[in-house]
Amino acid sequence: MAWDWQVFCKITTDEAQAPGCWAKGADVTYLEWMVHAWGWTLAVAAGAWVIAVTVGALVGTARTLPNSPWAVRLANAWVELFRNIPILVQLFIWYFVVPKMFPAMQQVPGFLLVVFGLGFFTSARIAEQVRAGIQALPKGQRYAGMAMGFTTAQTYRYVILPMAFRIILPPLTSESMNLLKNSSVAFAVSIAELTMFAMQMGEETSRPVEGYLAVTILYVISAFAVNRVFAYIEKKLRIPGFIVAGGTGGGH
Amino acid sequence: MGNLDLSFANWELISKFVLNGFYFSVALTAVATLGGVLFGTLLALMRLSGRQALMIPATIYVNGMRSIPLVMVILWFFLLVPLLTGRPIGAEWSAVITFIAFEAAYFSEIMRAGIQSIPRGQVFAGQALGMTYSQNMRLVVLPQAFRNMLPVLLTQTIILFQDTSLVYAIGAYDLLKGFVTAGKIYGRPEEAYLLAAVVYFVICYSLSYAVKRLQQRIAIVR
C-alpha cells in the first residue's frame, strides 16, 4: 500500500493542493483542520480535568470524613452513580437529555456540556483515588492532628491532604491520561475533536490510514506530555525519606 | 422539568430492540474477558521472562495499546482487519477481535502485578521440587496469581462491559445501540438514553457490589 501524505495539504472543500499546506482565506486544509481538532481535544480534556480534579478532591475527601455519615453517603452515591454508567451514555444524557429536561440549559454550548460530562465521569474515579490515598495514611496522622488540638478542617488542611496528595499523584497521572483518551468519545456528539476529524477525513478523502495514523500519533504525544508534566510535579514535590506507593492495574 | 414520557417502554420494545443488543454486549464482554485474560497472561509471562526477544515486543504492544484511545483502536481494527484478510467481516466480529486485542494489554498489566505478588520463595520451592518452568507456572504461580487478582480482574470486566458501548463508533448492534434504535423508532430518543443509563447502572452496580463481597470473603480466608 502506498502512502499519500500530500492528502493533508488538500483543501477540504475542493481537491486543490494548498501551497505550504496552509490555505488562505476561508479555506482550510486537512492539516489545518487536524491542528484545530487537536486543539478541541486538548480543550475538552483540560476543561474536564479541572472539573474532575476539583469535584473528585471534594467528593473523595468527603468520603473519609469522621462523624459526617450523610456527607459520606452522599459522596459514595456520587461515585457509584458516575462510575457505573458508560461514559458514552453519560455524554448522550448531558448533550441530549439535560437540555430537554431543563430548558435553561439550552443556552449552554455543546462543548461545555461535554466538558461537564467527561469531568463528572472522571471525578468519580479521582474521588475513589483520593479516598484510597487518604485511607492509606497511618491512622496516627489523624490522631496526631487531633492531639495538637486541630479541628477536622485543620487536620485535613495541614496533616492529611498534603500527604494524601503526594500518594495519589501516580494514579492521578494515569487517570489524567485516561481522561485525555476518553475525550475521544466526544466524537459521538459531534465535537470537532481528533477522533471526529479522523472519521470525517477518512470518509472525505478515502485515505483513512494516513488520517488515523496522524491522529493516533497526536494522542500518544499528548498522553506522553501529560505523563511528563506529572512526573515533573511528582519530582518537585517529593519529600525525602517519604516513599510513595505506586498504583496498580485496572481502568482505561 | 421538561416533558418525559416513559410509557413507550414495554416488553415489546425490549424484546424487539434491546434484548439482541444486550446479548451481544454480554457475549462480547465474555469473549473479550476470556481471550483478554488468556493473551494477557501470555503477554505478562513474556514481559517477565527475562529474554529480550520476548520482553521488548510484549512491552511495546502493551504500552502501545494503553496509550491509544479505545475508540481509535476500534476504528483501526475496523479499517485494517478487512484490508488484511481481504474480505469484510462486519462490525460485530471486528468488535470481538478489537476487544480481545485491546483488553489483553490491560489484563496483562493485572496479571503481571499478580505474578509479581507471589513471593520468590514459591518459585524456588517449585524449582527445588524439580518442576520445569511450565509446571512451576501452571501449578504454583498462576493459580495463586489468579486468585490474588480475581477482584481486580472482575472489576476490569465491569469496565470492559461499560466500554463495549463504544462499538457505537462502528455501528455494531449492542445494548446501547438497541436503546438508541428503539428511541428513534418510537420518537423518544431522550427517554431511551435515560433507560439505557438505568439498565447499565443496575447491571454494573450489582456486579461491583458482588465483587466487593467476594473481595471481603477472599480477605477473610487468607
CSV table of C-alpha atoms in Angstrom, one decimal:
chain,number,residue,atom,x,y,z
A,1,MET,CA,0.0,0.0,0.0
A,2,ALA,CA,1.4,3.4,-1.0
A,3,TRP,CA,1.3,6.3,1.4
A,4,ASP,CA,-0.1,9.6,0.3
A,5,TRP,CA,0.8,12.2,2.9
A,6,GLN,CA,0.0,15.0,0.4
A,7,VAL,CA,-3.6,14.4,1.3
A,8,PHE,CA,-3.1,16.6,4.3
A,9,CYS,CA,-2.3,19.6,2.1
A,10,LYS,CA,-5.7,19.3,0.3
A,11,ILE,CA,-8.3,22.0,0.8
A,12,THR,CA,-11.3,20.4,2.4
A,13,THR,CA,-13.9,21.9,0.1
A,14,ASP,CA,-12.2,21.1,-3.2
A,15,GLU,CA,-9.4,18.8,-4.4
A,16,ALA,CA,-6.8,21.6,-4.8
A,17,GLN,CA,-3.5,21.4,-3.1
A,18,ALA,CA,-2.7,24.4,-0.9
A,19,PRO,CA,0.8,25.7,-1.2
A,20,GLY,CA,2.7,25.2,2.1
A,21,CYS,CA,-0.2,23.0,3.3
A,22,TRP,CA,-1.8,26.1,4.8
A,23,ALA,CA,-4.8,27.6,2.9
A,24,LYS,CA,-5.5,31.3,2.7
A,25,GLY,CA,-8.8,33.0,3.5
A,26,ALA,CA,-11.9,31.0,4.4
A,27,ASP,CA,-10.4,27.7,3.1
A,28,VAL,CA,-8.8,25.1,5.3
A,29,THR,CA,-6.5,22.2,4.5
A,30,TYR,CA,-6.8,18.9,6.3
A,31,LEU,CA,-3.7,19.7,8.2
A,32,GLU,CA,-5.2,22.9,9.5
A,33,TRP,CA,-8.4,21.1,10.4
A,34,MET,CA,-6.4,18.5,12.3
A,35,VAL,CA,-4.5,21.1,14.3
A,36,HIS,CA,-7.8,22.7,15.2
A,37,ALA,CA,-9.2,19.2,16.1
A,38,TRP,CA,-6.1,18.7,18.3
A,39,GLY,CA,-6.9,22.0,20.0
A,40,TRP,CA,-10.5,20.8,20.7
A,41,THR,CA,-9.3,17.5,22.1
A,42,LEU,CA,-6.9,19.4,24.4
A,43,ALA,CA,-9.6,22.0,25.3
A,44,VAL,CA,-12.2,19.3,26.2
A,45,ALA,CA,-9.6,17.3,28.2
A,46,ALA,CA,-8.3,20.4,30.0
A,47,GLY,CA,-11.7,21.7,30.9
A,48,ALA,CA,-12.9,18.3,32.1
A,49,TRP,CA,-9.7,17.8,34.1
A,50,VAL,CA,-10.3,21.0,36.1
A,51,ILE,CA,-13.8,19.8,36.9
A,52,ALA,CA,-12.8,16.3,37.6
A,53,VAL,CA,-9.9,17.2,40.0
A,54,THR,CA,-12.0,19.8,41.8
A,55,VAL,CA,-15.1,17.7,42.3
A,56,GLY,CA,-13.0,14.5,42.7
A,57,ALA,CA,-11.0,16.0,45.5
A,58,LEU,CA,-14.1,17.3,47.3
A,59,VAL,CA,-16.1,14.1,47.0
A,60,GLY,CA,-13.1,11.9,47.8
A,61,THR,CA,-12.3,13.9,50.9
A,62,ALA,CA,-16.0,13.8,52.0
A,63,ARG,CA,-15.9,10.0,51.8
A,64,THR,CA,-13.3,9.9,54.6
A,65,LEU,CA,-14.8,12.5,57.0
A,66,PRO,CA,-15.3,11.2,60.5
A,67,ASN,CA,-18.7,12.0,62.2
A,68,SER,CA,-20.5,13.1,59.0
A,69,PRO,CA,-22.3,10.0,57.9
A,70,TRP,CA,-24.5,11.9,55.5
A,71,ALA,CA,-21.6,13.5,53.7
A,72,VAL,CA,-20.1,10.1,53.3
A,73,ARG,CA,-23.3,8.5,52.0
A,74,LEU,CA,-23.9,11.4,49.5
A,75,ALA,CA,-20.3,11.2,48.3
A,76,ASN,CA,-20.4,7.4,47.9
A,77,ALA,CA,-23.7,7.7,46.0
A,78,TRP,CA,-22.0,10.3,43.7
A,79,VAL,CA,-19.1,7.9,43.0
A,80,GLU,CA,-21.4,4.9,42.3
A,81,LEU,CA,-23.7,7.0,40.0
A,82,PHE,CA,-20.9,8.3,37.8
A,83,ARG,CA,-18.8,5.2,37.8
A,84,ASN,CA,-21.5,2.6,36.8
A,85,ILE,CA,-22.8,4.3,33.7
A,86,PRO,CA,-20.7,4.1,30.5
A,87,ILE,CA,-19.1,7.5,29.5
A,88,LEU,CA,-20.9,7.4,26.1
A,89,VAL,CA,-24.3,7.1,27.7
A,90,GLN,CA,-23.4,9.9,30.2
A,91,LEU,CA,-22.4,12.1,27.3
A,92,PHE,CA,-25.7,11.4,25.5
A,93,ILE,CA,-27.6,12.4,28.6
A,94,TRP,CA,-25.6,15.6,29.0
A,95,TYR,CA,-25.9,16.5,25.4
A,96,PHE,CA,-29.5,15.5,24.5
A,97,VAL,CA,-31.5,14.8,27.7
A,98,VAL,CA,-30.3,17.6,30.0
A,99,PRO,CA,-31.2,20.5,27.6
A,100,LYS,CA,-34.6,18.9,27.1
A,101,MET,CA,-35.4,18.5,30.7
A,102,PHE,CA,-34.0,21.8,31.8
A,103,PRO,CA,-34.8,24.5,29.1
A,104,ALA,CA,-32.4,26.9,30.8
A,105,MET,CA,-29.6,24.5,29.7
A,106,GLN,CA,-30.4,25.0,26.1
A,107,GLN,CA,-28.3,28.2,26.0
A,108,VAL,CA,-25.2,26.2,27.2
A,109,PRO,CA,-22.9,25.4,24.2
A,110,GLY,CA,-22.5,21.7,23.5
A,111,PHE,CA,-18.8,21.9,24.1
A,112,LEU,CA,-19.4,22.8,27.8
A,113,LEU,CA,-21.9,20.0,28.2
A,114,VAL,CA,-19.3,17.5,27.0
A,115,VAL,CA,-16.8,19.1,29.4
A,116,PHE,CA,-19.2,18.6,32.3
A,117,GLY,CA,-20.0,15.0,31.2
A,118,LEU,CA,-16.4,14.0,31.0
A,119,GLY,CA,-15.5,15.9,34.1
A,120,PHE,CA,-18.1,14.4,36.3
A,121,PHE,CA,-17.4,10.9,34.9
A,122,THR,CA,-13.7,11.3,35.8
A,123,SER,CA,-14.4,12.9,39.1
A,124,ALA,CA,-15.9,9.7,40.4
A,125,ARG,CA,-12.7,7.8,39.5
A,126,ILE,CA,-10.5,10.6,41.1
A,127,ALA,CA,-12.7,10.6,44.2
A,128,GLU,CA,-12.0,6.9,44.6
A,129,GLN,CA,-8.3,7.5,44.3
A,130,VAL,CA,-8.4,10.4,46.8
A,131,ARG,CA,-10.3,8.3,49.3
A,132,ALA,CA,-7.8,5.4,48.9
A,133,GLY,CA,-4.9,7.9,49.2
A,134,ILE,CA,-6.3,9.4,52.4
A,135,GLN,CA,-7.1,6.0,53.9
A,136,ALA,CA,-3.6,4.7,53.0
A,137,LEU,CA,-2.2,7.2,55.6
A,138,PRO,CA,-1.5,5.7,59.0
A,139,LYS,CA,-4.3,6.4,61.5
A,140,GLY,CA,-1.7,8.0,63.7
A,141,GLN,CA,-1.5,11.0,61.4
A,142,ARG,CA,-5.1,11.9,62.1
A,143,TYR,CA,-4.7,11.3,65.8
A,144,ALA,CA,-1.6,13.5,65.8
A,145,GLY,CA,-3.7,16.3,64.3
A,146,MET,CA,-6.4,15.8,67.0
A,147,ALA,CA,-3.7,15.7,69.7
A,148,MET,CA,-2.4,19.1,68.5
A,149,GLY,CA,-5.9,20.4,69.1
A,150,PHE,CA,-6.6,20.9,65.3
A,151,THR,CA,-10.2,21.0,64.1
A,152,THR,CA,-11.2,18.4,61.5
A,153,ALA,CA,-10.7,21.1,58.8
A,154,GLN,CA,-7.3,21.9,60.1
A,155,THR,CA,-6.3,18.3,60.4
A,156,TYR,CA,-7.2,17.8,56.7
A,157,ARG,CA,-5.6,21.1,55.6
A,158,TYR,CA,-2.2,20.7,57.4
A,159,VAL,CA,-1.8,17.0,58.1
A,160,ILE,CA,-3.8,14.6,55.9
A,161,LEU,CA,-4.2,16.3,52.5
A,162,PRO,CA,-0.6,17.3,51.9
A,163,MET,CA,0.5,13.7,52.3
A,164,ALA,CA,-2.5,12.2,50.5
A,165,PHE,CA,-2.0,14.5,47.6
A,166,ARG,CA,1.5,13.1,47.1
A,167,ILE,CA,0.3,9.5,47.4
A,168,ILE,CA,-2.4,9.9,44.7
A,169,LEU,CA,-0.1,11.6,42.2
A,170,PRO,CA,0.9,8.4,40.4
A,171,PRO,CA,-2.8,7.2,40.0
A,172,LEU,CA,-3.8,10.8,39.2
A,173,THR,CA,-1.3,10.7,36.4
A,174,SER,CA,-2.8,7.7,34.7
A,175,GLU,CA,-6.3,9.0,35.3
A,176,SER,CA,-5.4,12.2,33.6
A,177,MET,CA,-4.0,10.3,30.7
A,178,ASN,CA,-7.2,8.2,30.7
A,179,LEU,CA,-9.2,11.5,30.6
A,180,LEU,CA,-7.3,12.6,27.6
A,181,LYS,CA,-8.0,9.3,25.8
A,182,ASN,CA,-11.6,9.3,26.9
A,183,SER,CA,-12.1,12.7,25.3
A,184,SER,CA,-12.2,10.8,22.0
A,185,VAL,CA,-15.7,9.7,23.0
A,186,ALA,CA,-16.9,13.3,22.2
A,187,PHE,CA,-17.0,12.4,18.6
A,188,ALA,CA,-20.4,10.8,19.3
A,189,VAL,CA,-21.9,14.2,20.0
A,190,SER,CA,-20.2,16.0,17.0
A,191,ILE,CA,-17.5,17.8,18.9
A,192,ALA,CA,-14.8,18.6,16.2
A,193,GLU,CA,-12.1,16.8,18.1
A,194,LEU,CA,-9.4,14.4,16.8
A,195,THR,CA,-11.4,11.2,16.5
A,196,MET,CA,-14.2,13.0,14.8
A,197,PHE,CA,-11.6,14.5,12.4
A,198,ALA,CA,-10.1,11.1,11.7
A,199,MET,CA,-13.5,9.7,10.8
A,200,GLN,CA,-14.5,12.6,8.6
A,201,MET,CA,-11.2,12.9,6.8
A,202,GLY,CA,-11.2,9.1,6.2
A,203,GLU,CA,-14.7,9.4,4.6
A,204,GLU,CA,-14.0,12.5,2.5
A,205,THR,CA,-10.5,11.6,1.2
A,206,SER,CA,-10.7,7.8,1.1
A,207,ARG,CA,-7.2,7.9,2.8
A,208,PRO,CA,-8.2,6.8,6.3
A,209,VAL,CA,-4.9,5.2,7.2
A,210,GLU,CA,-3.0,8.4,6.9
A,211,GLY,CA,-5.6,10.3,8.9
A,212,TYR,CA,-5.8,7.6,11.6
A,213,LEU,CA,-2.1,7.3,11.9
A,214,ALA,CA,-1.6,11.1,12.3
A,215,VAL,CA,-4.4,11.3,14.9
A,216,THR,CA,-3.1,8.3,16.8
A,217,ILE,CA,0.4,9.8,17.0
A,218,LEU,CA,-1.1,13.1,18.3
A,219,TYR,CA,-2.9,11.2,21.0
A,220,VAL,CA,0.2,9.4,22.0
A,221,ILE,CA,2.2,12.7,22.1
A,222,SER,CA,-0.5,14.4,24.2
A,223,ALA,CA,-0.7,11.5,26.6
A,224,PHE,CA,3.1,11.4,26.9
A,225,ALA,CA,3.2,15.1,27.5
A,226,VAL,CA,0.7,14.7,30.4
A,227,ASN,CA,2.8,11.9,31.8
A,228,ARG,CA,6.0,14.1,31.7
A,229,VAL,CA,4.3,17.1,33.3
A,230,PHE,CA,3.1,14.9,36.2
A,231,ALA,CA,6.5,13.2,36.6
A,232,TYR,CA,8.0,16.7,36.9
A,233,ILE,CA,5.4,17.7,39.5
A,234,GLU,CA,6.0,14.5,41.4
A,235,LYS,CA,9.7,15.1,41.4
A,236,LYS,CA,9.3,18.7,42.6
A,237,LEU,CA,7.0,17.8,45.4
A,238,ARG,CA,8.9,14.7,46.6
A,239,ILE,CA,9.6,14.7,50.4
A,240,PRO,CA,13.0,13.0,51.1
A,241,GLY,CA,12.5,9.7,53.1
A,242,PHE,CA,8.8,9.5,52.3
A,243,ILE,CA,8.2,6.6,49.9
A,244,VAL,CA,5.1,6.7,47.9
A,245,ALA,CA,3.3,3.6,46.9
A,246,GLY,CA,2.5,3.2,43.2
A,247,GLY,CA,-0.9,2.4,41.8
A,248,THR,CA,-1.6,-0.9,40.1
A,249,GLY,CA,-3.6,-2.2,37.2
A,250,GLY,CA,-7.2,-1.5,36.1
A,251,GLY,CA,-9.1,1.3,34.5
A,252,HIS,CA,-8.9,2.6,31.0
B,1,MET,CA,-38.6,19.9,34.2
B,2,GLY,CA,-39.4,19.1,30.7
B,3,ASN,CA,-41.9,16.5,29.4
B,4,LEU,CA,-40.6,13.0,29.7
B,5,ASP,CA,-42.8,10.1,28.7
B,6,LEU,CA,-41.6,6.6,29.6
B,7,SER,CA,-44.8,4.9,28.6
B,8,PHE,CA,-43.3,3.6,25.4
B,9,ALA,CA,-41.0,1.3,27.3
B,10,ASN,CA,-42.9,-2.0,27.2
B,11,TRP,CA,-42.0,-5.6,26.8
B,12,GLU,CA,-42.4,-5.4,23.0
B,13,LEU,CA,-39.8,-2.7,22.7
B,14,ILE,CA,-37.4,-4.6,25.0
B,15,SER,CA,-37.8,-7.9,23.2
B,16,LYS,CA,-37.7,-6.4,19.7
B,17,PHE,CA,-34.8,-4.0,20.1
B,18,VAL,CA,-33.0,-4.2,23.4
B,19,LEU,CA,-32.5,-7.9,24.0
B,20,ASN,CA,-30.5,-8.6,20.9
B,21,GLY,CA,-28.1,-5.8,21.8
B,22,PHE,CA,-27.9,-7.0,25.4
B,23,TYR,CA,-26.9,-10.5,24.3
B,24,PHE,CA,-24.3,-9.1,22.0
B,25,SER,CA,-22.8,-6.8,24.8
B,26,VAL,CA,-22.7,-9.8,27.2
B,27,ALA,CA,-21.2,-12.1,24.7
B,28,LEU,CA,-18.6,-9.5,23.7
B,29,THR,CA,-17.7,-8.9,27.3
B,30,ALA,CA,-17.4,-12.7,28.0
B,31,VAL,CA,-15.3,-13.5,24.9
B,32,ALA,CA,-13.1,-10.4,25.4
B,33,THR,CA,-12.6,-11.3,29.1
B,34,LEU,CA,-11.6,-14.9,28.3
B,35,GLY,CA,-9.5,-14.0,25.3
B,36,GLY,CA,-8.0,-11.0,27.1
B,37,VAL,CA,-7.0,-12.9,30.2
B,38,LEU,CA,-5.5,-15.7,28.1
B,39,PHE,CA,-3.5,-13.4,25.8
B,40,GLY,CA,-2.9,-11.0,28.7
B,41,THR,CA,-1.3,-13.8,30.8
B,42,LEU,CA,0.9,-14.8,27.8
B,43,LEU,CA,2.0,-11.1,27.4
B,44,ALA,CA,2.7,-10.9,31.1
B,45,LEU,CA,4.8,-14.1,31.0
B,46,MET,CA,6.7,-12.7,28.0
B,47,ARG,CA,7.4,-9.5,29.9
B,48,LEU,CA,8.6,-11.4,33.0
B,49,SER,CA,10.6,-14.0,31.0
B,50,GLY,CA,13.9,-12.1,31.2
B,51,ARG,CA,14.5,-12.7,27.5
B,52,GLN,CA,14.9,-9.5,25.4
B,53,ALA,CA,13.4,-11.1,22.3
B,54,LEU,CA,10.1,-11.7,24.2
B,55,MET,CA,10.2,-8.7,26.6
B,56,ILE,CA,10.6,-6.0,24.0
B,57,PRO,CA,7.7,-6.9,21.7
B,58,ALA,CA,5.4,-7.5,24.6
B,59,THR,CA,6.3,-4.2,26.2
B,60,ILE,CA,5.8,-2.3,23.0
B,61,TYR,CA,2.4,-4.0,22.4
B,62,VAL,CA,1.1,-3.4,25.9
B,63,ASN,CA,2.3,0.2,26.2
B,64,GLY,CA,1.2,1.0,22.6
B,65,MET,CA,-2.4,-0.3,23.2
B,66,ARG,CA,-2.6,1.5,26.5
B,67,SER,CA,-1.6,4.9,25.1
B,68,ILE,CA,-4.3,4.9,22.3
B,69,PRO,CA,-8.0,5.7,23.0
B,70,LEU,CA,-10.2,2.7,22.7
B,71,VAL,CA,-12.4,4.4,20.1
B,72,MET,CA,-9.3,4.8,17.9
B,73,VAL,CA,-8.4,1.2,18.4
B,74,ILE,CA,-11.9,0.1,17.4
B,75,LEU,CA,-11.7,2.3,14.3
B,76,TRP,CA,-8.2,1.0,13.4
B,77,PHE,CA,-9.3,-2.7,13.6
B,78,PHE,CA,-12.5,-2.0,11.6
B,79,LEU,CA,-10.3,-0.4,8.9
B,80,LEU,CA,-7.4,-2.8,8.9
B,81,VAL,CA,-8.8,-6.3,9.5
B,82,PRO,CA,-10.7,-6.4,6.2
B,83,LEU,CA,-7.6,-5.0,4.4
B,84,LEU,CA,-5.5,-7.8,5.9
B,85,THR,CA,-8.0,-10.7,5.4
B,86,GLY,CA,-9.2,-9.4,2.1
B,87,ARG,CA,-12.9,-9.6,2.9
B,88,PRO,CA,-15.3,-7.5,5.0
B,89,ILE,CA,-16.1,-9.2,8.4
B,90,GLY,CA,-18.8,-6.9,9.8
B,91,ALA,CA,-18.9,-4.6,12.8
B,92,GLU,CA,-19.7,-7.3,15.3
B,93,TRP,CA,-16.8,-9.6,14.5
B,94,SER,CA,-14.5,-6.6,14.2
B,95,ALA,CA,-15.5,-5.6,17.7
B,96,VAL,CA,-14.8,-9.0,19.1
B,97,ILE,CA,-11.3,-9.1,17.7
B,98,THR,CA,-10.6,-5.5,18.8
B,99,PHE,CA,-11.7,-6.1,22.4
B,100,ILE,CA,-9.7,-9.2,22.8
B,101,ALA,CA,-6.6,-7.5,21.4
B,102,PHE,CA,-7.2,-4.3,23.4
B,103,GLU,CA,-8.1,-5.9,26.7
B,104,ALA,CA,-5.2,-8.3,26.5
B,105,ALA,CA,-3.0,-5.3,27.2
B,106,TYR,CA,-4.9,-4.2,30.3
B,107,PHE,CA,-5.3,-7.8,31.6
B,108,SER,CA,-1.6,-8.4,31.1
B,109,GLU,CA,-0.8,-5.5,33.4
B,110,ILE,CA,-3.1,-7.0,36.1
B,111,MET,CA,-1.6,-10.5,35.6
B,112,ARG,CA,1.9,-9.1,35.7
B,113,ALA,CA,1.1,-7.5,39.1
B,114,GLY,CA,-0.4,-10.7,40.2
B,115,ILE,CA,2.6,-12.8,39.2
B,116,GLN,CA,4.9,-10.4,40.9
B,117,SER,CA,2.9,-10.5,44.1
B,118,ILE,CA,3.8,-14.2,44.5
B,119,PRO,CA,6.8,-14.5,46.9
B,120,ARG,CA,10.0,-15.6,45.2
B,121,GLY,CA,10.2,-18.5,47.7
B,122,GLN,CA,7.2,-20.1,46.0
B,123,VAL,CA,9.1,-20.2,42.7
B,124,PHE,CA,12.2,-21.5,44.4
B,125,ALA,CA,10.1,-24.2,46.2
B,126,GLY,CA,8.8,-25.3,42.8
B,127,GLN,CA,12.3,-25.5,41.4
B,128,ALA,CA,13.5,-27.4,44.4
B,129,LEU,CA,10.9,-30.0,43.7
B,130,GLY,CA,12.3,-30.4,40.2
B,131,MET,CA,9.5,-28.7,38.4
B,132,THR,CA,10.1,-27.3,34.9
B,133,TYR,CA,9.3,-23.7,34.2
B,134,SER,CA,5.8,-24.5,32.7
B,135,GLN,CA,4.9,-26.8,35.6
B,136,ASN,CA,6.0,-24.2,38.1
B,137,MET,CA,3.9,-21.5,36.4
B,138,ARG,CA,0.9,-23.8,35.8
B,139,LEU,CA,0.8,-25.5,39.3
B,140,VAL,CA,2.3,-22.9,41.6
B,141,VAL,CA,2.5,-19.3,40.4
B,142,LEU,CA,-0.5,-18.8,38.1
B,143,PRO,CA,-3.2,-20.3,40.3
B,144,GLN,CA,-2.2,-18.0,43.2
B,145,ALA,CA,-1.8,-15.0,40.9
B,146,PHE,CA,-5.3,-15.6,39.5
B,147,ARG,CA,-6.7,-15.9,43.0
B,148,ASN,CA,-5.0,-12.7,44.3
B,149,MET,CA,-6.0,-10.7,41.3
B,150,LEU,CA,-9.6,-12.1,41.0
B,151,PRO,CA,-11.3,-8.9,42.3
B,152,VAL,CA,-9.2,-6.7,40.0
B,153,LEU,CA,-9.9,-9.0,37.0
B,154,LEU,CA,-13.6,-8.8,37.7
B,155,THR,CA,-13.5,-5.0,38.2
B,156,GLN,CA,-11.8,-4.8,34.8
B,157,THR,CA,-14.5,-6.9,33.4
B,158,ILE,CA,-17.2,-4.5,34.6
B,159,ILE,CA,-15.2,-1.6,33.0
B,160,LEU,CA,-15.0,-3.7,29.9
B,161,PHE,CA,-18.8,-4.2,29.9
B,162,GLN,CA,-19.2,-0.4,30.0
B,163,ASP,CA,-16.6,0.0,27.3
B,164,THR,CA,-18.5,-2.3,24.9
B,165,SER,CA,-20.9,0.6,24.4
B,166,LEU,CA,-18.1,2.3,22.3
B,167,VAL,CA,-18.7,-0.1,19.4
B,168,TYR,CA,-21.2,2.7,18.7
B,169,ALA,CA,-18.3,4.1,16.6
B,170,ILE,CA,-18.6,1.4,14.0
B,171,GLY,CA,-22.3,0.8,14.3
B,172,ALA,CA,-22.3,-2.6,15.9
B,173,TYR,CA,-25.6,-3.6,17.4
B,174,ASP,CA,-25.0,-3.7,21.2
B,175,LEU,CA,-27.1,-2.8,24.3
B,176,LEU,CA,-26.8,0.9,23.8
B,177,LYS,CA,-27.5,0.7,20.1
B,178,GLY,CA,-30.6,-1.2,20.9
B,179,PHE,CA,-31.9,1.6,23.1
B,180,VAL,CA,-30.9,4.3,20.6
B,181,THR,CA,-32.6,2.4,17.8
B,182,ALA,CA,-35.8,2.0,19.8
B,183,GLY,CA,-35.7,5.6,20.8
B,184,LYS,CA,-35.5,6.7,17.2
B,185,ILE,CA,-38.3,4.4,16.1
B,186,TYR,CA,-40.7,5.5,18.9
B,187,GLY,CA,-39.6,9.1,18.5
B,188,ARG,CA,-38.4,9.2,22.1
B,189,PRO,CA,-34.6,9.4,22.0
B,190,GLU,CA,-34.2,11.2,25.3
B,191,GLU,CA,-36.2,8.7,27.3
B,192,ALA,CA,-34.2,5.9,25.6
B,193,TYR,CA,-30.9,7.3,26.7
B,194,LEU,CA,-32.2,7.6,30.3
B,195,LEU,CA,-33.4,4.0,30.2
B,196,ALA,CA,-30.1,2.8,28.8
B,197,ALA,CA,-28.4,4.7,31.7
B,198,VAL,CA,-30.6,2.9,34.3
B,199,VAL,CA,-30.0,-0.5,32.8
B,200,TYR,CA,-26.3,-0.1,32.6
B,201,PHE,CA,-26.3,1.3,36.2
B,202,VAL,CA,-28.3,-1.6,37.6
B,203,ILE,CA,-26.0,-4.2,35.9
B,204,CYS,CA,-22.7,-2.5,36.7
B,205,TYR,CA,-23.7,-1.6,40.3
B,206,SER,CA,-24.9,-5.1,41.2
B,207,LEU,CA,-21.7,-6.6,39.7
B,208,SER,CA,-19.4,-4.2,41.5
B,209,TYR,CA,-21.3,-4.9,44.7
B,210,ALA,CA,-20.8,-8.7,44.1
B,211,VAL,CA,-17.1,-8.1,43.5
B,212,LYS,CA,-16.9,-6.2,46.8
B,213,ARG,CA,-18.5,-9.0,48.7
B,214,LEU,CA,-16.2,-11.5,47.0
B,215,GLN,CA,-13.2,-9.4,47.9
B,216,GLN,CA,-14.2,-9.4,51.6
B,217,ARG,CA,-14.6,-13.2,51.5
B,218,ILE,CA,-11.2,-13.7,50.0
B,219,ALA,CA,-9.7,-11.3,52.5
B,220,ILE,CA,-11.1,-13.4,55.4
B,221,VAL,CA,-9.7,-16.7,54.1
B,222,ARG,CA,-6.1,-15.5,54.0
